[in-house]
Coordinates of C-alpha atoms and ligand atoms in Angstrom, one line a residue:
Chain A
M1 CA -4.0 59.6 -54.6
A2 CA -7.2 58.6 -52.7
E3 CA -6.7 60.7 -49.8
G4 CA -5.6 63.8 -51.9
S5 CA -2.7 66.2 -52.2
D6 CA 0.8 63.8 -51.0
A7 CA 1.2 66.6 -48.0
I8 CA -2.5 65.1 -46.6
Q9 CA -1.4 61.5 -46.2
T10 CA 1.8 62.3 -45.2
L11 CA -0.8 63.6 -42.4
I12 CA -3.3 61.7 -41.9
A13 CA 0.2 58.6 -41.9
Q14 CA 1.0 60.3 -39.6
V15 CA -1.6 60.9 -36.9
A16 CA -2.8 57.2 -37.9
R17 CA 0.4 56.6 -35.6
L18 CA -0.4 58.6 -33.1
P19 CA -1.5 56.9 -29.5
G20 CA -5.8 55.5 -29.7
L21 CA -6.5 56.7 -33.1
G22 CA -5.2 54.9 -36.7
P23 CA -6.6 55.0 -39.9
R24 CA -10.3 55.9 -39.9
S25 CA -9.9 58.4 -37.9
A26 CA -7.2 60.1 -38.9
R27 CA -9.0 60.6 -42.1
R28 CA -11.8 61.7 -40.1
V29 CA -9.5 64.4 -37.4
V30 CA -7.6 65.4 -40.9
L31 CA -11.3 65.9 -42.5
A32 CA -12.0 68.1 -39.6
L33 CA -9.3 70.4 -39.1
I34 CA -9.4 70.3 -43.6
R35 CA -13.3 71.7 -43.0
R36 CA -13.2 73.8 -40.2
R37 CA -13.4 77.3 -42.4
T38 CA -11.7 78.8 -38.9
G39 CA -7.7 77.8 -39.2
Q40 CA -8.2 75.3 -36.9
M41 CA -5.6 73.4 -38.4
A42 CA -2.7 75.7 -38.6
Q43 CA -3.7 77.5 -35.0
L44 CA -3.1 74.2 -33.9
A45 CA -0.2 73.3 -36.7
A46 CA 1.0 77.3 -34.0
L47 CA 0.2 75.8 -31.3
M48 CA 1.6 72.6 -31.0
A49 CA 5.0 74.2 -32.5
E50 CA 4.7 76.9 -29.8
V51 CA 4.3 73.4 -26.9
A52 CA 7.3 71.4 -28.9
E53 CA 9.7 74.3 -28.4
R54 CA 9.1 74.4 -25.0
S55 CA 8.0 71.8 -23.8
R56 CA 11.0 70.0 -22.3
E57 CA 11.8 66.9 -19.4
C58 CA 11.6 68.7 -15.7
T59 CA 16.1 67.3 -15.1
R60 CA 14.4 65.7 -11.4
C61 CA 11.8 64.2 -11.5
G62 CA 10.5 63.4 -15.1
N63 CA 8.0 65.7 -15.6
V64 CA 6.9 67.9 -18.8
S65 CA 8.2 71.2 -18.7
E66 CA 9.1 74.9 -19.6
S67 CA 12.2 75.3 -17.6
E68 CA 14.6 73.4 -15.8
L69 CA 12.9 72.7 -12.7
C70 CA 9.3 71.8 -13.4
P71 CA 6.2 74.0 -11.7
I72 CA 5.8 70.8 -8.9
C73 CA 9.9 70.9 -8.2
A74 CA 10.5 74.6 -8.3
D75 CA 7.8 75.0 -4.5
P76 CA 9.1 74.3 -1.7
A77 CA 6.0 73.5 -0.5
R78 CA 5.9 69.8 -2.0
A79 CA 9.5 69.2 -0.8
N80 CA 7.6 67.4 2.0
G81 CA 9.1 63.8 2.6
E82 CA 7.0 62.7 -0.2
L83 CA 8.3 60.7 -3.3
C84 CA 5.3 59.3 -5.4
V85 CA 6.6 57.3 -8.2
V86 CA 4.6 57.4 -11.6
E87 CA 5.4 55.1 -14.8
D88 CA 3.9 58.1 -17.2
V89 CA 3.4 61.6 -16.8
A90 CA 0.1 61.2 -17.5
D91 CA -0.5 59.4 -14.1
L92 CA 1.1 62.3 -12.9
W93 CA -1.4 64.7 -14.6
A94 CA -4.3 62.0 -12.5
L95 CA -2.8 62.5 -9.6
E96 CA -2.6 66.1 -9.8
R97 CA -6.7 66.3 -11.0
G98 CA -6.7 64.4 -7.8
R99 CA -5.5 67.2 -5.6
A100 CA -4.8 64.9 -2.4
F101 CA -0.5 64.5 -3.3
R102 CA 1.5 67.6 -2.0
G103 CA 4.5 65.6 -2.0
R104 CA 6.6 65.9 -4.9
Y105 CA 7.0 62.9 -8.7
H106 CA 9.6 60.0 -9.8
V107 CA 8.5 59.8 -13.6
L108 CA 10.1 56.3 -14.7
G109 CA 8.8 56.4 -18.0
G110 CA 7.9 53.2 -18.4
T111 CA 8.7 49.8 -16.5
L112 CA 11.1 47.6 -16.5
S113 CA 11.5 44.9 -19.7
A114 CA 13.9 42.1 -20.9
L115 CA 12.3 42.1 -23.6
D116 CA 12.1 46.6 -24.7
E117 CA 15.5 45.9 -22.9
I118 CA 14.1 48.5 -21.1
G119 CA 16.8 48.3 -17.8
P120 CA 17.0 50.2 -14.2
D121 CA 19.3 52.7 -15.7
E122 CA 17.1 53.5 -18.5
L123 CA 14.4 54.1 -15.6
G124 CA 16.0 56.5 -13.9
I125 CA 16.0 53.9 -11.2
P126 CA 19.5 55.2 -10.1
R127 CA 18.5 58.5 -9.6
L128 CA 15.7 57.6 -8.0
I129 CA 17.4 55.6 -5.2
A130 CA 19.7 59.1 -4.8
R131 CA 16.7 61.9 -4.9
V132 CA 15.4 59.3 -1.9
G133 CA 19.1 60.5 0.4
D134 CA 19.7 63.4 -1.3
E135 CA 16.8 65.4 -0.9
G136 CA 15.4 63.5 2.9
I137 CA 12.6 61.8 1.3
A138 CA 10.8 59.7 4.7
E139 CA 8.1 57.7 2.8
V140 CA 7.9 56.7 -0.8
I141 CA 4.6 56.6 -2.4
L142 CA 5.1 53.0 -5.7
A143 CA 2.1 54.4 -7.7
L144 CA 2.5 52.0 -10.9
N145 CA -0.1 51.0 -12.3
A146 CA -2.0 47.0 -11.2
T147 CA 0.1 45.5 -14.4
V148 CA 2.1 42.8 -14.0
E149 CA 4.9 45.3 -15.4
G150 CA 3.9 48.0 -13.0
Q151 CA 3.9 45.3 -10.1
T152 CA 7.5 43.7 -11.0
T153 CA 9.3 47.2 -11.6
A154 CA 7.7 48.7 -8.3
H155 CA 9.2 45.8 -6.0
Y156 CA 12.6 45.6 -7.9
I157 CA 12.9 49.0 -6.1
A158 CA 11.6 48.4 -3.2
E159 CA 14.4 45.5 -2.1
A160 CA 16.7 48.3 -4.1
L161 CA 15.9 50.4 -1.3
V162 CA 15.5 47.6 1.4
S163 CA 17.9 49.0 3.5
T164 CA 17.6 52.6 3.2
P165 CA 15.0 54.2 6.4
V166 CA 12.6 55.3 3.8
A167 CA 9.1 53.4 4.5
V168 CA 7.7 51.8 0.8
T169 CA 4.0 52.3 0.4
V170 CA 2.3 51.2 -2.3
L171 CA -1.1 52.4 -3.6
A172 CA -3.9 50.1 -1.9
Q173 CA -7.9 50.2 -2.6
G174 CA -9.5 51.5 -5.3
V175 CA -6.5 50.7 -8.0
P176 CA -8.3 47.4 -10.2
I177 CA -6.3 44.4 -11.5
G178 CA -4.7 44.9 -14.5
G179 CA -6.6 48.0 -14.2
E180 CA -4.3 51.6 -15.1
L181 CA -4.1 54.8 -12.8
D182 CA -5.6 57.3 -15.6
Y183 CA -8.3 55.7 -15.9
L184 CA -10.1 56.0 -12.5
D185 CA -12.1 58.9 -11.2
D186 CA -10.5 61.7 -8.5
G187 CA -13.0 59.5 -6.0
T188 CA -11.4 56.6 -6.2
I189 CA -7.7 57.7 -7.5
N190 CA -7.9 59.4 -3.4
A191 CA -9.3 56.2 -1.7
A192 CA -6.9 54.6 -3.2
L193 CA -3.8 57.6 -1.7
R194 CA -5.2 58.2 1.8
A195 CA -5.5 54.1 1.8
R196 CA -2.5 52.8 1.0
R197 CA 0.2 49.9 2.8
R198 CA 3.7 49.3 3.7
L199 CA 4.2 46.9 0.8
Chain B
M1 CA -2.3 73.3 -13.9
A2 CA -2.4 69.9 -13.9
E3 CA -1.4 69.7 -17.5
G4 CA 1.6 71.0 -17.8
S5 CA 1.7 74.7 -18.6
D6 CA -0.8 76.9 -20.1
A7 CA 0.2 76.2 -23.8
I8 CA -0.4 72.6 -22.9
Q9 CA -3.4 72.2 -21.6
T10 CA -5.0 74.1 -24.7
L11 CA -3.5 72.2 -27.5
I12 CA -5.2 69.7 -24.8
A13 CA -7.9 70.9 -24.6
Q14 CA -8.3 71.8 -28.9
V15 CA -7.8 68.2 -29.3
A16 CA -9.9 67.5 -27.2
R17 CA -13.4 68.7 -29.6
L18 CA -11.2 66.6 -32.8
P19 CA -14.3 63.7 -33.7
G20 CA -13.1 61.3 -32.7
L21 CA -10.9 61.9 -29.1
G22 CA -12.2 63.6 -26.2
P23 CA -9.4 64.0 -23.0
R24 CA -8.6 61.0 -22.1
S25 CA -7.5 60.2 -25.8
A26 CA -6.2 64.0 -25.7
R27 CA -3.9 64.0 -23.3
R28 CA -2.9 60.6 -23.9
V29 CA -1.7 62.4 -27.6
V30 CA 0.2 65.6 -26.7
L31 CA 2.3 63.5 -24.4
A32 CA 3.4 61.0 -27.3
L33 CA 4.1 64.0 -29.7
I34 CA 6.1 65.9 -26.2
R35 CA 7.4 62.3 -25.6
R36 CA 9.0 61.5 -28.9
R37 CA 12.3 63.4 -28.8
T38 CA 13.0 63.5 -32.4
G39 CA 10.4 65.6 -33.2
Q40 CA 7.6 64.3 -33.8
M41 CA 5.3 67.5 -32.2
A42 CA 7.5 70.0 -34.2
Q43 CA 7.1 68.0 -37.6
L44 CA 3.7 67.3 -38.0
A45 CA 3.1 70.8 -36.7
A46 CA 5.3 72.6 -40.0
L47 CA 3.4 69.5 -41.8
M48 CA -0.9 71.3 -40.6
A49 CA 1.2 74.5 -41.5
E50 CA 1.2 73.2 -44.5
V51 CA -1.8 71.1 -45.3
A52 CA -3.6 74.4 -44.0
E53 CA -1.6 76.5 -46.0
R54 CA -3.0 74.9 -49.7
S55 CA -6.2 72.8 -48.6
R56 CA -8.9 74.0 -50.8
E57 CA -12.1 73.1 -51.4
C58 CA -12.9 72.7 -55.2
T59 CA -15.5 74.8 -57.3
R60 CA -17.7 72.5 -58.9
C61 CA -17.4 69.4 -56.4
G62 CA -16.5 70.1 -53.4
N63 CA -13.6 67.5 -52.5
V64 CA -10.7 68.3 -51.1
S65 CA -7.8 70.2 -53.0
E66 CA -5.2 72.3 -53.7
S67 CA -6.1 73.8 -56.5
E68 CA -9.7 76.0 -58.3
L69 CA -10.6 72.2 -59.0
C70 CA -9.9 68.8 -57.6
P71 CA -7.3 66.1 -59.4
I72 CA -10.8 64.1 -60.9
C73 CA -13.3 66.9 -61.7
A74 CA -9.2 68.4 -64.2
D75 CA -9.4 65.0 -65.1
P76 CA -11.6 64.6 -68.5
A77 CA -11.1 60.8 -68.1
R78 CA -14.3 60.9 -65.0
A79 CA -16.0 62.8 -67.6
N80 CA -17.8 59.7 -68.2
G81 CA -21.8 61.1 -67.4
E82 CA -22.0 59.2 -64.2
L83 CA -22.4 61.8 -60.9
C84 CA -21.7 59.7 -57.2
V85 CA -23.5 62.7 -54.9
V86 CA -21.8 61.0 -51.2
E87 CA -22.5 63.3 -47.9
D88 CA -18.8 64.1 -46.7
V89 CA -15.4 63.9 -48.5
A90 CA -14.7 60.9 -46.2
D91 CA -17.4 58.5 -48.4
L92 CA -15.4 60.3 -50.8
W93 CA -11.9 59.0 -50.8
A94 CA -13.5 55.3 -49.2
L95 CA -15.3 54.8 -53.2
E96 CA -12.3 56.2 -54.0
R97 CA -10.2 53.9 -52.5
G98 CA -12.4 50.5 -53.7
R99 CA -11.1 51.8 -57.7
A100 CA -14.4 51.2 -59.3
F101 CA -16.4 54.1 -59.3
R102 CA -14.4 56.0 -62.1
G103 CA -16.9 58.7 -63.1
R104 CA -16.9 62.3 -60.3
Y105 CA -18.0 63.4 -56.8
H106 CA -20.7 66.4 -56.1
V107 CA -19.7 66.6 -52.2
L108 CA -23.2 67.6 -49.9
G109 CA -20.9 68.6 -47.1
G110 CA -23.7 67.5 -44.7
T111 CA -26.9 65.9 -45.1
L112 CA -30.3 68.0 -44.5
S113 CA -31.4 69.1 -41.6
A114 CA -34.2 70.9 -40.5
L115 CA -33.0 71.4 -36.3
D116 CA -29.9 72.7 -37.2
E117 CA -31.0 74.7 -40.3
I118 CA -29.0 73.0 -42.9
G119 CA -31.9 73.0 -46.2
P120 CA -30.9 72.1 -49.8
D121 CA -29.1 75.7 -50.5
E122 CA -26.1 75.0 -47.7
L123 CA -25.7 71.7 -48.9
G124 CA -25.3 73.3 -52.4
I125 CA -27.9 71.2 -54.7
P126 CA -29.2 73.9 -56.9
R127 CA -25.7 73.4 -58.0
L128 CA -26.1 70.1 -57.7
I129 CA -28.5 70.2 -60.6
A130 CA -27.6 72.8 -62.8
R131 CA -24.7 70.3 -63.0
V132 CA -26.0 67.8 -64.6
G133 CA -27.2 70.0 -67.1
D134 CA -24.2 71.6 -67.7
E135 CA -22.1 68.3 -67.3
G136 CA -24.4 66.3 -69.8
I137 CA -24.8 64.1 -66.7
A138 CA -26.5 60.6 -67.6
E139 CA -26.5 59.3 -64.6
V140 CA -26.5 59.9 -61.0
I141 CA -25.6 57.3 -57.8
L142 CA -27.2 58.7 -54.6
A143 CA -24.2 57.4 -52.6
L144 CA -25.3 58.6 -49.3
N145 CA -25.4 56.3 -45.9
A146 CA -27.9 54.5 -45.0
T147 CA -29.0 56.6 -42.5
V148 CA -32.4 57.9 -41.7
E149 CA -30.8 61.7 -42.8
G150 CA -29.2 60.3 -45.1
Q151 CA -31.7 58.8 -46.7
T152 CA -34.1 61.4 -46.1
T153 CA -31.6 63.5 -47.9
A154 CA -31.7 61.4 -50.9
H155 CA -35.5 60.9 -51.7
Y156 CA -35.7 65.0 -51.6
I157 CA -32.2 64.7 -54.4
A158 CA -34.5 62.7 -56.2
E159 CA -37.2 64.1 -56.3
A160 CA -35.4 67.8 -57.5
L161 CA -34.2 65.2 -60.6
V162 CA -37.5 63.3 -60.9
S163 CA -38.2 66.3 -64.3
T164 CA -34.9 65.5 -65.9
P165 CA -34.2 62.5 -68.0
V166 CA -30.8 62.0 -65.6
A167 CA -31.0 58.4 -64.2
V168 CA -31.0 58.6 -60.9
T169 CA -29.6 55.4 -58.8
V170 CA -29.1 53.9 -55.4
L171 CA -26.5 51.2 -53.7
A172 CA -27.3 48.0 -52.8
Q173 CA -27.3 45.7 -51.7
G174 CA -24.1 45.6 -49.2
V175 CA -25.3 48.8 -47.0
P176 CA -26.5 47.6 -44.2
I177 CA -29.5 48.7 -42.2
G178 CA -27.8 52.3 -40.1
G179 CA -24.3 52.2 -41.6
E180 CA -22.1 54.2 -42.3
L181 CA -20.5 53.9 -46.5
D182 CA -16.6 54.8 -44.8
Y183 CA -16.5 51.7 -42.4
L184 CA -17.3 50.0 -45.6
D185 CA -13.6 47.2 -46.2
D186 CA -13.6 48.1 -50.3
G187 CA -15.5 44.7 -51.6
T188 CA -18.4 45.5 -49.8
I189 CA -19.1 49.2 -51.4
N190 CA -17.9 47.8 -55.0
A191 CA -20.8 44.7 -55.1
A192 CA -23.3 48.1 -53.6
L193 CA -21.6 49.7 -56.2
R194 CA -21.8 47.4 -59.1
A195 CA -25.7 45.8 -57.6
R196 CA -26.9 50.0 -57.5
R197 CA -30.9 50.1 -58.9
R198 CA -33.0 53.2 -59.9
L199 CA -34.9 54.7 -57.0
Ligands
ZN201 ZN1 10.0 68.1 -11.8
ZN202 ZN1 -13.8 68.2 -57.9

């Protein structure tokens, strides 16, 4: 029982499984929370319980939401005919921080992967195709990561849309090779968005 | 509201303040917790609330504890006349993982710092001196980090004990210059403990 009580050990193990953390950082985090005499741990626990209770997936775009439709899907001003496809809600957040894109999103929740048995259905691609017709989309912007998986998925979606009149574009300059959107600064992401080209 | 609801933004801001995390890792962590459909966030929240409710400081040594005395202070077999002084509970955990030390601890909770107004009282050094007499301590092992602050604090404690018959030792070989205990593997920490020398 080197790391204190069973509850503390279980907590450390759970925190260590979070992205970007490991056993050592998990120990530091848990100790810091125990140490702060201000009730920081209890406060954080209450906040997490609240977020867990309230958070759901927007039924239309896959964004994190507190209601059936997320604020972006519920805002009629965002129905400008542009639909931006992202891998992940973190990428949607990165684009929203840039404040340059005023259309709507489609969150895939990952990339195509034969190994992990993630096919078009798992990524909601049929639903994406349906949205293009239903919502009068004129342009689909494929804002996927500049990784092999991201580009393979982008090409699959472009193929699936080839028989429709929609323009398919991709983010252009500014996204470094192998780079991930969520790492870019707002200026770079906006430049890439402005310079988008047809695929 | 780039990062979802107010509750999510507050949660991200709180997580970002934890040691080793920042805004970007906090967003990843919170999203991962929202995403896992298994109720991971609610589970973690419940566990944190439990740990917050139960955890206190051992009144004798400063270790994290569920009772007035921690399991080490409550175990008569650990009263072997050796008292190991550490900066932090994380260092105590690191030594316990090594399984070489069978005495008791004194957790300072930091190092002397004029800048941060942390003096001997804030670190419980008078209480440490009292323990040496009260508990029949024969050897005080100063297992502080090999940093300037750690070594300054070690020398202060050694000075304060100079008029007592207790042997004051420090961890020797194996602790790299500028290194922090909690980063060392168990073998290194045990070697340093075995080769400890008088200060
Ligand atoms: Zn939505
Ligand atoms: Zn104790």
